[in-house]
Tab-separated table of C-alpha atoms in Angstrom:
chain	number	residue	atom	x	y	z
U	1	MET	CA	15.202	8.789	-26.898
U	2	SER	CA	12.102	7.995	-25.071
U	3	GLY	CA	12.499	5.699	-22.044
U	4	ALA	CA	13.670	5.122	-18.682
U	5	ALA	CA	15.653	8.132	-17.492
U	6	GLY	CA	19.219	7.810	-17.706
U	7	ALA	CA	18.895	4.728	-19.802
U	8	GLY	CA	20.656	5.653	-22.773
U	9	GLU	CA	21.254	3.880	-26.180
U	10	PRO	CA	22.608	0.390	-26.634
U	11	ARG	CA	26.735	1.430	-26.648
U	12	GLY	CA	28.303	-2.006	-27.584
U	13	ALA	CA	28.129	-5.737	-28.273
U	14	PHE	CA	27.772	-6.455	-24.486
U	15	GLU	CA	24.457	-4.245	-24.242
U	16	ALA	CA	23.065	-5.422	-27.413
U	17	PHE	CA	23.594	-8.983	-26.033
U	18	TYR	CA	22.057	-8.097	-22.661
U	19	LEU	CA	18.970	-6.626	-24.309
U	20	ALA	CA	18.222	-9.772	-26.498
U	21	TYR	CA	18.922	-11.629	-23.355
U	22	LEU	CA	16.229	-9.455	-21.571
U	23	SER	CA	13.903	-9.860	-24.695
U	24	LEU	CA	14.266	-13.635	-24.753
U	25	TRP	CA	13.071	-14.103	-21.189
U	26	ALA	CA	10.146	-11.731	-21.457
U	27	ARG	CA	8.774	-13.347	-24.784
U	28	PHE	CA	8.981	-16.756	-22.730
U	29	VAL	CA	7.041	-15.208	-20.126
U	30	VAL	CA	4.471	-13.647	-22.317
U	31	ARG	CA	3.938	-16.788	-24.461
U	32	ARG	CA	3.404	-18.798	-21.356
U	33	ARG	CA	0.953	-16.656	-19.362
U	34	LYS	CA	-0.632	-15.156	-22.519
U	35	PRO	CA	-1.906	-11.771	-20.988
U	36	ILE	CA	-4.382	-9.612	-22.997
U	37	VAL	CA	-2.279	-6.775	-23.835
U	38	VAL	CA	-3.423	-3.189	-24.588
U	39	GLY	CA	-0.812	-1.607	-26.791
U	40	ILE	CA	-0.773	2.328	-26.473
U	41	THR	CA	1.281	4.760	-28.618
U	42	GLY	CA	1.109	8.314	-30.046
U	43	SER	CA	3.092	11.557	-30.322
U	44	VAL	CA	1.098	12.918	-27.203
U	45	GLY	CA	-0.809	11.512	-24.401
U	46	LYS	CA	0.540	7.936	-24.188
U	47	THR	CA	1.217	8.188	-20.680
U	48	THR	CA	-1.857	9.790	-19.406
U	49	THR	CA	-3.979	7.303	-21.672
U	50	ARG	CA	-2.266	4.427	-20.179
U	51	GLU	CA	-3.024	5.599	-16.501
U	52	PHE	CA	-6.619	6.092	-17.421
U	53	VAL	CA	-7.111	2.991	-19.141
U	54	ALA	CA	-5.374	0.970	-16.060
U	55	ALA	CA	-7.498	2.880	-13.612
U	56	VAL	CA	-10.844	2.041	-15.216
U	57	LEU	CA	-9.858	-1.731	-15.735
U	58	ARG	CA	-8.643	-2.047	-12.030
U	59	GLU	CA	-12.208	-0.839	-11.243
U	60	ALA	CA	-13.379	-4.293	-12.096
U	61	PRO	CA	-11.222	-6.838	-11.021
U	62	GLU	CA	-13.780	-9.592	-10.941
U	63	ALA	CA	-14.455	-8.926	-14.724
U	64	VAL	CA	-11.015	-8.285	-15.788
U	65	GLY	CA	-8.717	-10.068	-13.601
U	66	PRO	CA	-5.389	-8.508	-12.278
U	67	VAL	CA	-4.064	-5.420	-14.198
U	68	GLY	CA	-0.566	-4.387	-14.947
U	69	ALA	CA	0.752	-1.420	-16.633
U	70	THR	CA	3.913	0.268	-17.854
U	71	PRO	CA	5.603	1.896	-14.813
U	72	ARG	CA	7.190	5.196	-14.927
U	73	ASN	CA	8.437	5.748	-18.511
U	74	MET	CA	9.735	2.221	-19.185
U	75	ASN	CA	8.222	2.367	-22.789
U	76	ASN	CA	11.417	1.438	-24.791
U	77	ASP	CA	13.734	-1.148	-26.006
U	78	TRP	CA	14.936	-1.443	-22.420
U	79	GLY	CA	11.784	-0.780	-20.473
U	80	VAL	CA	9.328	-3.044	-22.444
U	81	PRO	CA	11.151	-6.405	-21.648
U	82	LEU	CA	11.977	-5.129	-17.978
U	83	THR	CA	8.155	-4.420	-17.459
U	84	LEU	CA	7.263	-7.842	-18.966
U	85	LEU	CA	9.696	-9.507	-16.331
U	86	GLY	CA	7.884	-7.784	-13.406
U	87	TYR	CA	10.925	-5.111	-12.883
U	88	ARG	CA	9.966	-1.415	-12.127
U	89	HIS	CA	12.748	0.515	-13.219
U	90	TRP	CA	15.945	0.393	-15.525
U	91	ILE	CA	19.295	0.721	-13.720
U	92	PRO	CA	21.699	2.617	-15.656
U	93	ARG	CA	24.583	1.301	-13.684
U	94	TRP	CA	26.031	-1.785	-15.260
U	95	ASN	CA	27.371	-3.358	-12.179
U	96	SER	CA	23.911	-3.320	-10.826
U	97	GLU	CA	22.429	-4.613	-14.135
U	98	LEU	CA	25.053	-7.387	-14.333
U	99	LEU	CA	23.651	-8.442	-10.709
U	100	ARG	CA	20.102	-8.269	-12.091
U	101	ALA	CA	20.965	-10.313	-15.093
U	102	LEU	CA	21.760	-13.277	-12.946
U	103	THR	CA	18.161	-13.042	-11.261
U	104	VAL	CA	16.450	-13.014	-14.567
U	105	PRO	CA	16.127	-16.568	-15.506
U	106	LEU	CA	14.706	-17.583	-11.994
U	107	LYS	CA	12.343	-14.743	-11.974
U	108	ALA	CA	11.140	-15.369	-15.531
U	109	LEU	CA	10.604	-19.181	-14.645
U	110	LYS	CA	8.563	-18.247	-11.590
U	111	LEU	CA	6.454	-16.148	-13.559
U	112	ALA	CA	5.763	-18.149	-16.456
U	113	THR	CA	4.668	-20.823	-14.057
U	114	VAL	CA	3.439	-20.433	-10.760
U	115	GLY	CA	3.905	-16.897	-9.986
U	116	PRO	CA	1.294	-14.273	-10.082
U	117	TYR	CA	0.878	-12.313	-13.432
U	118	PRO	CA	-1.328	-9.774	-14.990
U	119	ARG	CA	-4.372	-10.986	-16.650
U	120	VAL	CA	-4.266	-7.766	-18.474
U	121	LEU	CA	-1.217	-5.504	-19.301
U	122	VAL	CA	-1.538	-1.955	-20.457
U	123	LEU	CA	1.758	-1.145	-22.256
U	124	GLU	CA	3.013	2.133	-23.629
U	125	PHE	CA	5.526	1.694	-26.454
U	126	ALA	CA	7.598	4.526	-27.593
U	127	VAL	CA	9.949	5.507	-30.521
U	128	GLY	CA	13.172	7.400	-30.785
U	129	ARG	CA	16.781	6.977	-31.296
U	130	GLY	CA	18.045	3.358	-30.182
U	131	THR	CA	14.242	2.231	-29.484
U	132	GLU	CA	12.524	-0.015	-32.773
U	133	ILE	CA	9.070	-0.082	-31.714
U	134	GLU	CA	8.369	-3.205	-34.125
U	135	ARG	CA	10.824	-5.201	-31.803
U	136	THR	CA	9.183	-4.183	-28.449
U	137	VAL	CA	5.552	-4.471	-30.125
U	138	ALA	CA	6.741	-8.118	-31.013
U	139	LEU	CA	7.578	-9.022	-27.331
U	140	ALA	CA	4.001	-8.559	-26.492
U	141	PRO	CA	1.475	-8.077	-29.646
U	142	PRO	CA	-1.644	-6.202	-28.462
U	143	GLU	CA	-4.967	-7.547	-28.783
U	144	ILE	CA	-6.184	-3.932	-28.521
U	145	GLY	CA	-4.029	-1.325	-30.001
U	146	VAL	CA	-4.390	2.501	-29.327
U	147	VAL	CA	-2.908	5.361	-31.184
U	148	THR	CA	-3.683	8.884	-29.494
U	149	ALA	CA	-2.621	11.389	-31.886
U	150	ILE	CA	0.579	11.630	-34.270
U	151	GLY	CA	2.225	14.940	-34.647
U	152	PRO	CA	5.828	16.584	-34.878
U	153	ALA	CA	8.139	14.711	-32.294
U	154	HIS	CA	11.228	12.647	-32.704
U	155	LEU	CA	11.696	14.543	-36.170
U	156	ASN	CA	15.549	14.333	-35.374
U	157	ALA	CA	15.297	10.566	-35.779
U	158	TYR	CA	12.715	10.070	-38.511
U	159	GLY	CA	12.634	13.362	-40.695
U	160	THR	CA	8.775	13.705	-41.221
U	161	VAL	CA	5.568	13.234	-39.340
U	162	GLU	CA	4.383	10.901	-41.978
U	163	ARG	CA	7.383	8.692	-41.155
U	164	ILE	CA	6.460	8.843	-37.592
U	165	ALA	CA	2.913	7.771	-38.167
U	166	GLU	CA	4.361	4.847	-40.315
U	167	VAL	CA	6.623	3.652	-37.446
U	168	LYS	CA	4.015	3.964	-34.783
U	169	GLY	CA	1.757	2.096	-36.764
U	170	ALA	CA	3.397	-0.998	-35.803
U	171	VAL	CA	1.075	-1.131	-32.811
U	172	VAL	CA	-1.836	-1.097	-35.248
U	173	ARG	CA	-0.513	-3.495	-37.628
U	174	ALA	CA	0.168	-5.965	-34.688
U	175	VAL	CA	-3.529	-6.200	-33.874
U	176	PRO	CA	-4.990	-9.661	-35.028
U	177	ALA	CA	-8.333	-9.400	-37.036
U	178	SER	CA	-10.163	-10.423	-33.871
U	179	GLY	CA	-8.830	-7.525	-31.920
U	180	LEU	CA	-9.722	-3.866	-31.488
U	181	VAL	CA	-7.824	-0.576	-32.557
U	182	VAL	CA	-8.735	2.714	-31.133
U	183	LEU	CA	-7.526	5.825	-32.765
U	184	GLY	CA	-7.815	9.406	-31.974
U	185	ALA	CA	-10.254	10.966	-34.407
U	186	ASP	CA	-8.921	14.548	-34.136
U	187	SER	CA	-5.795	13.370	-35.579
U	188	PRO	CA	-5.585	12.747	-39.355
U	189	LEU	CA	-2.579	10.667	-39.381
U	190	ALA	CA	-3.946	8.418	-36.397
U	191	ALA	CA	-7.509	8.276	-37.555
U	192	GLY	CA	-5.963	7.298	-40.943
U	193	MET	CA	-4.592	4.090	-39.744
U	194	ASP	CA	-7.792	2.296	-40.025
U	195	ARG	CA	-6.632	1.191	-43.431
U	196	ASP	CA	-3.749	-0.839	-41.828
U	197	THR	CA	-5.825	-2.911	-39.904
U	198	GLU	CA	-8.855	-5.775	-40.301
U	199	ALA	CA	-9.581	-5.590	-36.548
U	200	GLU	CA	-12.559	-3.646	-35.275
U	201	VAL	CA	-11.876	0.130	-35.234
U	202	VAL	CA	-13.390	2.788	-32.918
U	203	LYS	CA	-12.519	6.371	-33.508
U	204	VAL	CA	-12.723	8.543	-30.464
U	205	PRO	CA	-12.848	12.404	-30.485
U	206	GLY	CA	-11.407	14.827	-28.204
U	207	LYS	CA	-7.764	15.968	-26.988
U	208	GLY	CA	-5.889	15.599	-23.923
U	209	ARG	CA	-7.508	14.178	-20.911
U	210	ALA	CA	-11.042	14.176	-22.717
U	211	LEU	CA	-9.347	11.748	-25.352
U	212	SER	CA	-7.636	9.707	-22.736
U	213	ALA	CA	-10.863	9.207	-20.784
U	214	GLY	CA	-12.815	8.488	-23.919
U	215	ILE	CA	-10.177	5.772	-25.042
U	216	ALA	CA	-10.432	4.317	-21.500
U	217	ARG	CA	-14.205	3.884	-21.947
U	218	VAL	CA	-13.931	2.219	-25.305
U	219	VAL	CA	-11.184	-0.241	-23.856
U	220	ALA	CA	-13.152	-1.034	-20.847
U	221	ALA	CA	-16.373	-1.887	-22.783
U	222	ARG	CA	-14.506	-4.001	-24.849
U	223	LEU	CA	-13.018	-6.117	-21.749
U	224	GLY	CA	-16.430	-6.020	-19.965
U	225	VAL	CA	-16.187	-3.325	-17.296
U	226	PRO	CA	-19.547	-2.086	-16.601
U	227	ALA	CA	-19.970	1.523	-17.553
U	228	ALA	CA	-20.819	2.663	-14.068
U	229	ARG	CA	-17.731	1.550	-12.831
U	230	VAL	CA	-15.703	3.133	-15.459
U	231	GLU	CA	-17.449	6.459	-14.642
U	232	GLN	CA	-16.740	5.861	-10.803
U	233	ALA	CA	-13.013	5.506	-11.732
U	234	LEU	CA	-13.018	8.608	-14.066
U	235	ALA	CA	-14.978	10.726	-11.463
U	236	ARG	CA	-12.195	10.139	-8.685
U	237	GLY	CA	-9.549	11.643	-11.161
U	238	VAL	CA	-6.427	10.090	-12.809
U	239	THR	CA	-3.411	12.202	-11.620
U	240	VAL	CA	-0.395	11.521	-13.839
U	241	ARG	CA	2.867	13.113	-12.354
U	242	SER	CA	4.361	15.835	-14.578
U	243	ARG	CA	1.583	15.535	-17.057
U	244	GLN	CA	-1.068	18.500	-16.479
U	245	GLU	CA	-0.743	17.856	-12.895
U	246	GLU	CA	-2.286	20.733	-10.768
U	247	PHE	CA	-1.460	21.637	-7.366
U	248	PRO	CA	-2.383	24.926	-5.277
U	249	PHE	CA	-0.085	27.793	-5.155
U	250	ARG	CA	-0.553	31.186	-3.263
U	251	GLY	CA	-4.335	31.194	-3.835
U	252	GLY	CA	-3.662	30.159	-7.444
U	253	THR	CA	-2.731	27.036	-9.255
U	254	VAL	CA	0.226	25.545	-10.808
U	255	MET	CA	-0.071	22.993	-13.920
U	256	ASN	CA	2.924	20.901	-13.980
U	257	ASP	CA	3.026	19.414	-17.219
U	258	ALA	CA	7.017	19.782	-17.517
U	259	PHE	CA	7.884	16.019	-18.323
U	260	ASN	CA	8.364	16.524	-21.868
U	261	ALA	CA	7.242	18.710	-24.839
U	262	ASN	CA	6.684	18.748	-28.802
U	263	PRO	CA	4.464	21.237	-30.703
U	264	MET	CA	1.528	19.251	-30.468
U	265	SER	CA	1.682	18.851	-26.805
U	266	MET	CA	2.720	22.416	-26.066
U	267	ALA	CA	-0.181	23.738	-28.172
U	268	HIS	CA	-2.717	21.696	-26.280
U	269	GLY	CA	-1.179	22.571	-22.756
U	270	LEU	CA	-1.293	26.115	-23.912
U	271	GLU	CA	-5.179	25.918	-24.729
U	272	THR	CA	-5.840	24.100	-21.597
U	273	LEU	CA	-4.212	26.863	-19.590
U	274	ALA	CA	-6.340	29.313	-21.176
U	275	GLU	CA	-9.657	26.773	-20.552
U	276	ARG	CA	-8.798	26.417	-17.006
U	277	ALA	CA	-7.697	29.571	-15.699
U	278	ARG	CA	-10.655	31.642	-14.067
U	279	PRO	CA	-11.957	34.672	-15.507
U	280	GLY	CA	-9.608	37.746	-14.417
U	281	GLN	CA	-6.908	35.256	-13.270
U	282	ARG	CA	-3.379	36.053	-14.518
U	283	ARG	CA	-2.197	33.308	-16.729
U	284	VAL	CA	1.783	32.791	-16.558
U	285	ALA	CA	3.258	30.015	-18.935
U	286	ILE	CA	6.885	29.022	-18.220
U	287	LEU	CA	7.996	27.320	-21.308
U	288	GLY	CA	11.247	25.642	-22.073
U	289	TRP	CA	12.386	24.607	-25.586
U	290	MET	CA	10.888	21.646	-27.477
U	291	GLY	CA	13.493	19.053	-28.147
U	292	ALA	CA	14.199	16.347	-31.128
U	293	LEU	CA	12.899	18.485	-34.009
U	294	GLY	CA	15.961	18.469	-36.054
U	295	ASP	CA	16.267	20.795	-38.791
U	296	ALA	CA	12.545	22.324	-37.967
U	297	ALA	CA	13.260	23.201	-34.598
U	298	GLU	CA	13.370	26.997	-35.346
U	299	ARG	CA	10.295	26.956	-37.342
U	300	TYR	CA	8.302	25.293	-34.736
U	301	HIS	CA	9.592	27.231	-31.745
U	302	ARG	CA	8.670	30.655	-33.931
U	303	GLU	CA	5.014	29.021	-34.668
U	304	MET	CA	4.598	28.598	-30.885
U	305	ALA	CA	5.117	32.306	-30.056
U	306	PRO	CA	1.435	33.253	-31.169
U	307	VAL	CA	-0.110	30.573	-29.619
U	308	ALA	CA	1.843	31.241	-26.396
U	309	HIS	CA	0.875	34.631	-26.302
U	310	ALA	CA	-2.798	34.339	-27.035
U	311	SER	CA	-3.207	31.806	-24.069
U	312	ALA	CA	-1.044	33.476	-21.496
U	313	ASP	CA	-0.673	36.850	-20.183
U	314	VAL	CA	3.129	36.275	-19.407
U	315	VAL	CA	5.255	34.212	-21.212
U	316	VAL	CA	8.590	33.009	-19.835
U	317	GLY	CA	11.119	31.193	-21.773
U	318	VAL	CA	13.692	28.925	-20.497
U	319	GLY	CA	16.772	27.986	-22.858
U	320	GLU	CA	18.102	29.505	-25.852
U	321	MET	CA	15.660	28.174	-28.510
U	322	ALA	CA	12.880	29.492	-26.064
U	323	ARG	CA	13.828	33.116	-27.104
U	324	LEU	CA	11.870	32.307	-30.259
U	325	TYR	CA	8.746	32.352	-28.198
U	326	ASP	CA	9.284	36.150	-28.032
U	327	PRO	CA	8.978	35.887	-24.167
U	328	ASP	CA	8.254	38.652	-21.861
U	329	HIS	CA	11.196	37.299	-19.575
U	330	TRP	CA	13.888	35.019	-20.624
U	331	PHE	CA	16.534	32.915	-18.621
U	332	GLU	CA	19.032	30.888	-19.747
U	333	THR	CA	18.513	27.830	-17.329
U	334	SER	CA	15.985	26.421	-15.197
U	335	GLU	CA	17.824	27.316	-12.161
U	336	ALA	CA	17.981	30.928	-13.242
U	337	CYS	CA	14.186	30.832	-13.595
U	338	ALA	CA	13.412	29.248	-10.256
U	339	ASP	CA	15.578	31.922	-8.500
U	340	ALA	CA	13.491	34.779	-10.325
U	341	LEU	CA	10.138	33.249	-9.578
U	342	PRO	CA	9.154	35.603	-6.388
U	343	ASP	CA	9.678	38.515	-8.540
U	344	LEU	CA	7.859	36.767	-11.548
U	345	LEU	CA	4.470	35.611	-9.766
U	346	ASP	CA	1.621	36.854	-7.986
U	347	ASP	CA	-0.822	35.714	-5.521
U	348	GLY	CA	-3.453	33.863	-7.634
U	349	ASP	CA	-1.649	33.434	-10.635
U	350	TYR	CA	-2.376	30.130	-12.699
U	351	VAL	CA	1.089	29.037	-13.573
U	352	PHE	CA	1.695	26.485	-16.734
U	353	VAL	CA	5.070	24.745	-16.802
U	354	LYS	CA	6.196	22.797	-19.777
U	355	GLY	CA	9.245	22.111	-21.840
U	356	SER	CA	11.543	19.070	-22.952
U	357	ASN	CA	13.257	16.866	-20.402
U	358	SER	CA	16.545	18.534	-21.103
U	359	VAL	CA	15.598	21.841	-19.854
U	360	ASN	CA	15.188	20.666	-16.272
U	361	LEU	CA	11.967	22.425	-15.709
U	362	TYR	CA	11.498	19.946	-12.751
U	363	VAL	CA	13.776	22.589	-10.946
U	364	VAL	CA	11.127	25.294	-11.539
U	365	VAL	CA	8.427	23.031	-10.451
U	366	GLN	CA	10.058	21.888	-7.237
U	367	ALA	CA	10.879	25.691	-6.392
U	368	LEU	CA	7.154	26.027	-6.594
U	369	ARG	CA	6.297	23.218	-4.479
U	370	ASN	CA	8.834	24.410	-2.018
U	371	ASP	CA	7.177	27.616	-1.732
U	372	LEU	CA	4.025	26.175	-1.188
U	373	GLU	CA	5.413	23.917	1.563
U	374	THR	CA	7.067	26.987	3.219
U	375	ALA	CA	3.502	29.001	3.073
U	376	SER	CA	1.731	25.920	4.479
U	377	ALA	CA	4.287	25.639	7.346
U	378	SER	CA	4.119	29.380	8.027
U	379	SER	CA	0.236	29.470	8.263
U	380	ALA	CA	0.123	26.548	10.414
U	381	SER	CA	2.730	27.948	13.189
């Protein structure tokens, strides 16, 4: 399930009641304050696009007004209503949630009347087990709907890519005829959603951060942000933690893309590795398995092997399914991989780290960061 870490799926009548309770108050606030909602979905690039759009809109507060956005990964059945109520995280401990439940009505009444509230909300909408995107979209129907790309993800829940497109299309179908729909032009299933709306449609070409920037330009223009301001925001750069986030390492670079992975995002990340590495720089791909692929998991992992070896000089696999990448080095766990990093990496390498959340590749990334901090401390002394 996509969503706040540790949130889990509803496990009983009480949790279902509490979710309905949050949703009721969230809907009340939205109907009273009537923010302009930019709704973003897709199989890849949701969070990066959300951050790009929010960054360019915040560049012109006099034109747009206050801008709010989905915090962290609060994009599921729990995260969306909590975001609309001004909370920034979901607490997976029920004693804490019970205490928070007591504050919800007062907070909602304040937000609906005299409290500050965003004029524009940039919301990320996810799908997955336990999350019904039509329900979350109904809480805050978008005036501007965005679909980045559609590919194999959550196949364990939906079975086929076409079914995923149908489900995520809820964002497009919710946009009124007076609104705007922005679609990734290079994804046939996303681009084909133009048939599901009477709103104006703009199709944006590109992949990854280039696509996110292009979408941000279209949304900003729609909301009256001057083009020069948009380019200023983009020129400063938009960093999204664990999504193609770069930091220096022993004269080289680490690209931390370890938040999650599916075949589309893995292939694009590997392509980006090949593009960004300097001529002659050794490219090392540390790859965990890709989760939520259901019965097609073995096939997609095998198909990723030639892509990985074409993009990287050294392929490191982490986790059982990662054996199917035909890696040069393989480790059962991220902890084992982290321990072996001194023997795996050379000064000047470009290191790409990506895998599903369940692989815990943040352990590897943290080890790389620790190495950098140790080296910096040694040079300073």
